[in-house]
Amino acid sequence: MAYDYDKSIRPGKLPHIWCPGCGHGIVMKGLIRAMDTCGLDRKNTAIVSGIGCASRLPGYLDACTLHTAHGRAAAFATGVKMAKPEMTVICCGGDGDGTAIGGNHFIHACRRNIDMTYVIMNNFIYGMTGGQFSPCTPTGAKASTTPYGNPDPVFDISKLAIGAGATFVARTTAAHPREIDKLITMGIKHKGMAIIEVLDDCPTTYGRRNKFRSVVDMMKHLKANAVPAVAASKLTAEQLQGKFLTGILFQEERPEYCAQYAEVIKKAQA
Amino acid sequence: MSSARLEVIERNCKGCSICVEFCPKNVLEMDVFLVKVARPEDCIKCMQCELLCPDFAIKVHDA
Amino acid sequence: MAKKVALLQGNQACAAGAMYAGCTFFAGYPITPSTEVAEELSISLPTIGGKFIQMEDEIAAMAAVIGASLTGAKSITATSGPGVSLKQELIGYACIAEVPCVIINVMRGGPSTGMPTGPGQSDVMQAMWGTHGDHAAIALVPSSVQEIFTETVRAFNLAEKYRMPVQVLFDEIVGHMRERIVFPEPGELEIINRAAPTDPPETYKPYDATKGQVPPLASFGSGYKFHVTGLNKAADGFPTTKAEYVDAEERRQVNKVNDHAAAIESNEEYLTEDAEVLVWAYGSTARSARYAVNELRKEGIKAGLFRPITLWPFPAKRTAELAKQCKAIVVSEMNLGQMIHEVERAAKGNCTVVGEFRVDGEPINPGQIAAKVKEVM
Ligand SMILES: Cc1ncc(C[n+]2csc(CCOP(=O)(O)OP(=O)(O)O)c2C)c(N)n1
Ligand code: SF4
Ligand code: SF4
Ligand code: SF4
């Protein structure tokens, strides 16, 4: 019955710093369940993040945790994984962290297909700094720096990851908790770069500016507009308007980076 | 089905009311900023409250 | 057995020094005039099972180096001014998180793209003050190919000993110059490895000042689970804003270097015992300065040379002593006057301090320095 999260959380670290209703907590629980399902030895698991509310996640988990600088998680994680490929490496962070300041590292980690799992919590906003727009803020939406509505077009993180070469790309939402751990589990088991985009809520800086009456409203919105990718083919473009596809969006087998480098070592030593 | 015992870890609960709203059986209620188990006998142990609570504040046990 | 001798370029000697020091990880991004360091290590690292990775930019390279170092690998990156500018935020990260690593800066001219193939010495203040926030810095400035080798080894030693980033700066002239180098035998140069934690994983605290000014750093994947962050933190590594912790930690991290400045310091003095005028120069400029000193001595001018090999922490004590002994100090550097400010500060008005600078992409020649010395005498 009740899930034992406590054994994965560092003693005395709860309650966490996130606001009431912030979806990051739901994602963290999903991540814990996935790590348990995969039977990860936390001594050999590195959890690496950047800066932002989402990036505070590693501090709560009893593992080798690395809270880096804004946007740099994937690059730090690449160093960890390259130097010690036997470690399981998980990245996590926000949409701003991963696709704005960290966009370059994000796409290149995807391109290398280095074996790690990147859980990107897309709450459509820069939460930590008080709600400025991110590359994922919907066009027209209100943020503290888009008082007249956001003029910027939006990044589709999953498409970006697929385009950049990630070999496992999936999306779900904070309102689909069981899918979170299912997809992260698959990501961890996948050999190569796995991107798990979790559409998330930030009631504090996004919700209140964008006509969501409460966090429950935001969660309902996420629940109502998720369309499983497998069902999407049966729907018309019109029916898909405003919806987001969830589930596994892309999967392929391609040589993994550390394995490729092991070949380099073989050649150098021959 | 055996009944459930719902445990609220008050220290962690931030009163977001997600569990209250997503409980299919209306078991939970908000008591100002804290969740209250109002009708435990109606719980069907679907786990939604526990899964969706962002704050590790509610647990569903077998009674 | 005769020692191995070779004709090497400075940048190649740097790579060889890294290998000698036990480096197993390089991450970088190509930039003139440092690229040969990367090229060499791309060949040699995999031969010992080490890792070489060319990252998407210098920020990523710095990040990867810190990440790799946290697994216990002796790690290095090499770049030039524009790249060092990009790395600055993460150099600060390595300072506050106390992660050993070595950063090579083969200096060129300019701000910005400047003169990619021309020499410069204008990143020397940046080496100390480039990253934001209070922090200590160690920077070494070799002036020959042989010394690039030994100072690269020493940079690793200092990085591991003091748990921090250490920079090695040499100008393009030394980086690209070919000289004979005698390879030290294994064991001939001291190699310092990271202190292993004395506490078991259950009680280990990565910033526990009771373990000394430099608490031991465990490695990821070695049985220890701990947290690393760029936030101000308490002994256990977790963020804190408590004034007493923040203050104590910031001071410890600066004092761990300042309290050991004498041990970190390394200088060369040439004809300083009876010097009446001192040339203060480092890197390739010091080579010209030495020549100038010889010429001046032939003319009966009692000139001497002070050449810092450790630039940061600044050799304030010895500079101050020489300022009392000499009538004048000529500080010569390939910039518009950077270290001269520190020399003036140390001299405290006890002698005249003048500069002989050059930023046109040409090396400072001995004649220039000698002329300046005569001018002040
Ligand atoms: C170099 C740098 N630039 C800017 C910041 C300020 N900053 C901190 S967090 C953040 C945005 C975080 O947004 P996101 O990654 O989407 O995560 P969230 O807080 O929404 O979970 C910004 C801009 C910083 N810490 N470092
Ligand atoms: S500001 Fe937004 S993202 Fe940050 S903790 Fe609060 S709800 Fe979560
Ligand atoms: S387990 Fe389901 S039915 Fe029971 S309280 Fe939770 S949400 Fe309601
Ligand atoms: S979801 Fe959790 S934090 Fe929110 S009200 Fe319910 S128990 Fe409290």
mmCIF file of N, CA, C and O in Angstrom, chain C residues 69-74 98-100 156-164 190-200 204-208 211-220 222 224 226:
data_model
loop_
_atom_site.group_PDB
_atom_site.id
_atom_site.type_symbol
_atom_site.label_atom_id
_atom_site.label_comp_id
_atom_site.label_asym_id
_atom_site.label_seq_id
_atom_site.Cartn_x
_atom_site.Cartn_y
_atom_site.Cartn_z
ATOM 1 N N SER C 69 35.952 15.251 -12.137
ATOM 2 C CA SER C 69 36.789 15.317 -10.941
ATOM 3 C C SER C 69 36.036 14.789 -9.725
ATOM 4 O O SER C 69 36.634 14.179 -8.835
ATOM 5 N N LEU C 70 34.738 15.009 -9.706
ATOM 6 C CA LEU C 70 33.946 14.523 -8.565
ATOM 7 C C LEU C 70 33.889 12.993 -8.515
ATOM 8 O O LEU C 70 33.538 12.425 -7.491
ATOM 9 N N THR C 71 34.218 12.351 -9.609
ATOM 10 C CA THR C 71 34.289 10.883 -9.570
ATOM 11 C C THR C 71 35.701 10.435 -9.172
ATOM 12 O O THR C 71 35.983 9.240 -9.140
ATOM 13 N N GLY C 72 36.589 11.395 -8.935
ATOM 14 C CA GLY C 72 37.941 11.070 -8.499
ATOM 15 C C GLY C 72 39.001 11.216 -9.569
ATOM 16 O O GLY C 72 40.187 11.058 -9.285
ATOM 17 N N ALA C 73 38.586 11.540 -10.794
ATOM 18 C CA ALA C 73 39.555 11.645 -11.891
ATOM 19 C C ALA C 73 40.303 12.976 -11.822
ATOM 20 O O ALA C 73 39.688 14.031 -11.658
ATOM 21 N N LYS C 74 41.607 12.921 -11.970
ATOM 22 C CA LYS C 74 42.365 14.167 -12.098
ATOM 23 C C LYS C 74 42.021 14.764 -13.451
ATOM 24 O O LYS C 74 42.206 14.115 -14.487
ATOM 25 N N GLU C 98 34.682 23.342 -3.965
ATOM 26 C CA GLU C 98 35.997 22.770 -3.665
ATOM 27 C C GLU C 98 36.258 21.485 -4.432
ATOM 28 O O GLU C 98 36.376 20.399 -3.867
ATOM 29 N N VAL C 99 36.295 21.652 -5.747
ATOM 30 C CA VAL C 99 36.549 20.508 -6.625
ATOM 31 C C VAL C 99 37.888 20.741 -7.335
ATOM 32 O O VAL C 99 38.053 21.717 -8.061
ATOM 33 N N PRO C 100 38.839 19.847 -7.150
ATOM 34 C CA PRO C 100 40.145 20.015 -7.785
ATOM 35 C C PRO C 100 40.044 19.952 -9.309
ATOM 36 O O PRO C 100 39.311 19.109 -9.848
ATOM 37 N N PHE C 156 48.472 20.223 -10.807
ATOM 38 C CA PHE C 156 47.642 19.097 -10.352
ATOM 39 C C PHE C 156 47.843 18.858 -8.859
ATOM 40 O O PHE C 156 46.891 18.629 -8.118
ATOM 41 N N ASN C 157 49.104 18.899 -8.445
ATOM 42 C CA ASN C 157 49.389 18.670 -7.026
ATOM 43 C C ASN C 157 48.671 19.680 -6.142
ATOM 44 O O ASN C 157 48.061 19.327 -5.136
ATOM 45 N N LEU C 158 48.751 20.945 -6.537
ATOM 46 C CA LEU C 158 48.128 21.988 -5.723
ATOM 47 C C LEU C 158 46.608 21.868 -5.760
ATOM 48 O O LEU C 158 45.927 22.060 -4.752
ATOM 49 N N ALA C 159 46.074 21.542 -6.940
ATOM 50 C CA ALA C 159 44.622 21.398 -7.072
ATOM 51 C C ALA C 159 44.121 20.295 -6.146
ATOM 52 O O ALA C 159 43.138 20.457 -5.422
ATOM 53 N N GLU C 160 44.836 19.178 -6.145
ATOM 54 C CA GLU C 160 44.408 18.037 -5.323
ATOM 55 C C GLU C 160 44.638 18.317 -3.842
ATOM 56 O O GLU C 160 43.832 17.945 -3.002
ATOM 57 N N LYS C 161 45.732 18.967 -3.541
ATOM 58 C CA LYS C 161 46.061 19.230 -2.142
ATOM 59 C C LYS C 161 45.101 20.237 -1.521
ATOM 60 O O LYS C 161 44.633 20.057 -0.404
ATOM 61 N N TYR C 162 44.839 21.310 -2.276
ATOM 62 C CA TYR C 162 43.996 22.375 -1.715
ATOM 63 C C TYR C 162 42.537 22.282 -2.174
ATOM 64 O O TYR C 162 41.723 23.109 -1.841
ATOM 65 N N ARG C 163 42.212 21.274 -2.961
ATOM 66 C CA ARG C 163 40.831 21.014 -3.371
ATOM 67 C C ARG C 163 40.243 22.228 -4.068
ATOM 68 O O ARG C 163 39.253 22.809 -3.618
ATOM 69 N N MET C 164 40.849 22.620 -5.141
ATOM 70 C CA MET C 164 40.387 23.834 -5.811
ATOM 71 C C MET C 164 40.891 23.887 -7.252
ATOM 72 O O MET C 164 41.766 23.121 -7.634
ATOM 73 N N GLU C 190 57.374 14.984 -7.329
ATOM 74 C CA GLU C 190 56.354 14.614 -6.354
ATOM 75 C C GLU C 190 54.968 14.614 -7.013
ATOM 76 O O GLU C 190 54.645 15.502 -7.810
ATOM 77 N N ILE C 191 54.184 13.598 -6.720
ATOM 78 C CA ILE C 191 52.804 13.559 -7.196
ATOM 79 C C ILE C 191 51.890 13.510 -5.980
ATOM 80 O O ILE C 191 52.004 12.614 -5.143
ATOM 81 N N ILE C 192 51.010 14.478 -5.882
ATOM 82 C CA ILE C 192 50.088 14.507 -4.745
ATOM 83 C C ILE C 192 48.726 14.021 -5.206
ATOM 84 O O ILE C 192 48.183 14.498 -6.210
ATOM 85 N N ASN C 193 48.194 13.051 -4.477
ATOM 86 C CA ASN C 193 46.854 12.568 -4.785
ATOM 87 C C ASN C 193 45.876 13.083 -3.736
ATOM 88 O O ASN C 193 46.267 13.440 -2.627
ATOM 89 N N ARG C 194 44.631 13.122 -4.126
ATOM 90 C CA ARG C 194 43.568 13.619 -3.265
ATOM 91 C C ARG C 194 43.522 12.834 -1.951
ATOM 92 O O ARG C 194 43.609 11.608 -1.969
ATOM 93 N N ALA C 195 43.381 13.551 -0.854
ATOM 94 C CA ALA C 195 43.257 12.872 0.440
ATOM 95 C C ALA C 195 41.930 12.116 0.485
ATOM 96 O O ALA C 195 40.886 12.664 0.138
ATOM 97 N N ALA C 196 41.990 10.860 0.896
ATOM 98 C CA ALA C 196 40.766 10.062 0.997
ATOM 99 C C ALA C 196 40.058 10.400 2.305
ATOM 100 O O ALA C 196 40.699 10.768 3.284
ATOM 101 N N PRO C 197 38.722 10.310 2.314
ATOM 102 C CA PRO C 197 38.010 10.609 3.554
ATOM 103 C C PRO C 197 38.421 9.652 4.667
ATOM 104 O O PRO C 197 38.706 8.479 4.418
ATOM 105 N N THR C 198 38.476 10.175 5.873
ATOM 106 C CA THR C 198 38.812 9.327 7.017
ATOM 107 C C THR C 198 37.536 8.786 7.660
ATOM 108 O O THR C 198 37.585 7.825 8.409
ATOM 109 N N ASP C 199 36.414 9.437 7.366
ATOM 110 C CA ASP C 199 35.132 8.993 7.920
ATOM 111 C C ASP C 199 34.478 7.963 7.010
ATOM 112 O O ASP C 199 34.636 8.029 5.794
ATOM 113 N N PRO C 200 33.712 7.050 7.598
ATOM 114 C CA PRO C 200 32.937 6.117 6.769
ATOM 115 C C PRO C 200 31.776 6.869 6.104
ATOM 116 O O PRO C 200 31.422 7.973 6.540
ATOM 117 N N TYR C 204 30.270 10.775 6.849
ATOM 118 C CA TYR C 204 31.113 11.671 6.054
ATOM 119 C C TYR C 204 30.431 13.014 5.775
ATOM 120 O O TYR C 204 29.267 13.071 5.398
ATOM 121 N N LYS C 205 31.173 14.077 5.976
ATOM 122 C CA LYS C 205 30.688 15.423 5.621
ATOM 123 C C LYS C 205 31.735 16.078 4.719
ATOM 124 O O LYS C 205 32.880 16.259 5.117
ATOM 125 N N PRO C 206 31.318 16.456 3.510
ATOM 126 C CA PRO C 206 32.320 16.920 2.539
ATOM 127 C C PRO C 206 32.974 18.263 2.868
ATOM 128 O O PRO C 206 34.007 18.600 2.305
ATOM 129 N N TYR C 207 32.376 19.033 3.790
ATOM 130 C CA TYR C 207 32.952 20.351 4.107
ATOM 131 C C TYR C 207 33.177 20.492 5.613
ATOM 132 O O TYR C 207 32.972 21.553 6.193
ATOM 133 N N ASP C 208 33.597 19.405 6.213
ATOM 134 C CA ASP C 208 33.750 19.371 7.660
ATOM 135 C C ASP C 208 35.081 20.003 8.063
ATOM 136 O O ASP C 208 36.143 19.371 7.990
ATOM 137 N N LYS C 211 37.975 18.557 10.073
ATOM 138 C CA LYS C 211 38.933 17.626 9.458
ATOM 139 C C LYS C 211 40.150 18.371 8.912
ATOM 140 O O LYS C 211 41.013 17.786 8.270
ATOM 141 N N GLY C 212 40.170 19.677 9.138
ATOM 142 C CA GLY C 212 41.285 20.469 8.635
ATOM 143 C C GLY C 212 40.793 21.538 7.682
ATOM 144 O O GLY C 212 39.627 21.565 7.301
ATOM 145 N N GLN C 213 41.723 22.394 7.303
ATOM 146 C CA GLN C 213 41.356 23.500 6.431
ATOM 147 C C GLN C 213 40.906 23.006 5.057
ATOM 148 O O GLN C 213 40.160 23.680 4.367
ATOM 149 N N VAL C 214 41.409 21.844 4.685
ATOM 150 C CA VAL C 214 40.991 21.242 3.424
ATOM 151 C C VAL C 214 40.370 19.878 3.745
ATOM 152 O O VAL C 214 41.069 18.872 3.791
ATOM 153 N N PRO C 215 39.073 19.845 3.978
ATOM 154 C CA PRO C 215 38.448 18.557 4.325
ATOM 155 C C PRO C 215 38.555 17.597 3.144
ATOM 156 O O PRO C 215 38.501 18.017 1.987
ATOM 157 N N PRO C 216 38.719 16.301 3.408
ATOM 158 C CA PRO C 216 38.865 15.345 2.307
ATOM 159 C C PRO C 216 37.610 15.266 1.446
ATOM 160 O O PRO C 216 36.493 15.411 1.949
ATOM 161 N N LEU C 217 37.828 15.058 0.158
ATOM 162 C CA LEU C 217 36.716 14.948 -0.792
ATOM 163 C C LEU C 217 36.562 13.487 -1.204
ATOM 164 O O LEU C 217 37.493 12.882 -1.733
ATOM 165 N N ALA C 218 35.383 12.950 -0.963
ATOM 166 C CA ALA C 218 35.094 11.582 -1.420
ATOM 167 C C ALA C 218 34.775 11.631 -2.909
ATOM 168 O O ALA C 218 34.552 12.698 -3.470
ATOM 169 N N SER C 219 34.767 10.471 -3.542
ATOM 170 C CA SER C 219 34.440 10.416 -4.972
ATOM 171 C C SER C 219 33.048 9.833 -5.149
ATOM 172 O O SER C 219 32.670 8.903 -4.437
ATOM 173 N N PHE C 220 32.334 10.360 -6.113
ATOM 174 C CA PHE C 220 31.079 9.733 -6.507
ATOM 175 C C PHE C 220 31.400 8.313 -6.994
ATOM 176 O O PHE C 220 32.398 8.105 -7.684
ATOM 177 N N SER C 222 32.099 5.757 -5.123
ATOM 178 C CA SER C 222 33.074 5.015 -4.311
ATOM 179 C C SER C 222 32.448 4.564 -3.001
ATOM 180 O O SER C 222 33.159 4.226 -2.061
ATOM 181 N N TYR C 224 30.344 6.538 -1.259
ATOM 182 C CA TYR C 224 29.918 7.719 -0.519
ATOM 183 C C TYR C 224 28.770 8.409 -1.250
ATOM 184 O O TYR C 224 28.855 8.643 -2.454
ATOM 185 N N PHE C 226 26.848 11.912 -1.217
ATOM 186 C CA PHE C 226 26.875 13.244 -0.617
ATOM 187 C C PHE C 226 26.392 14.260 -1.633
ATOM 188 O O PHE C 226 26.184 13.941 -2.806
#
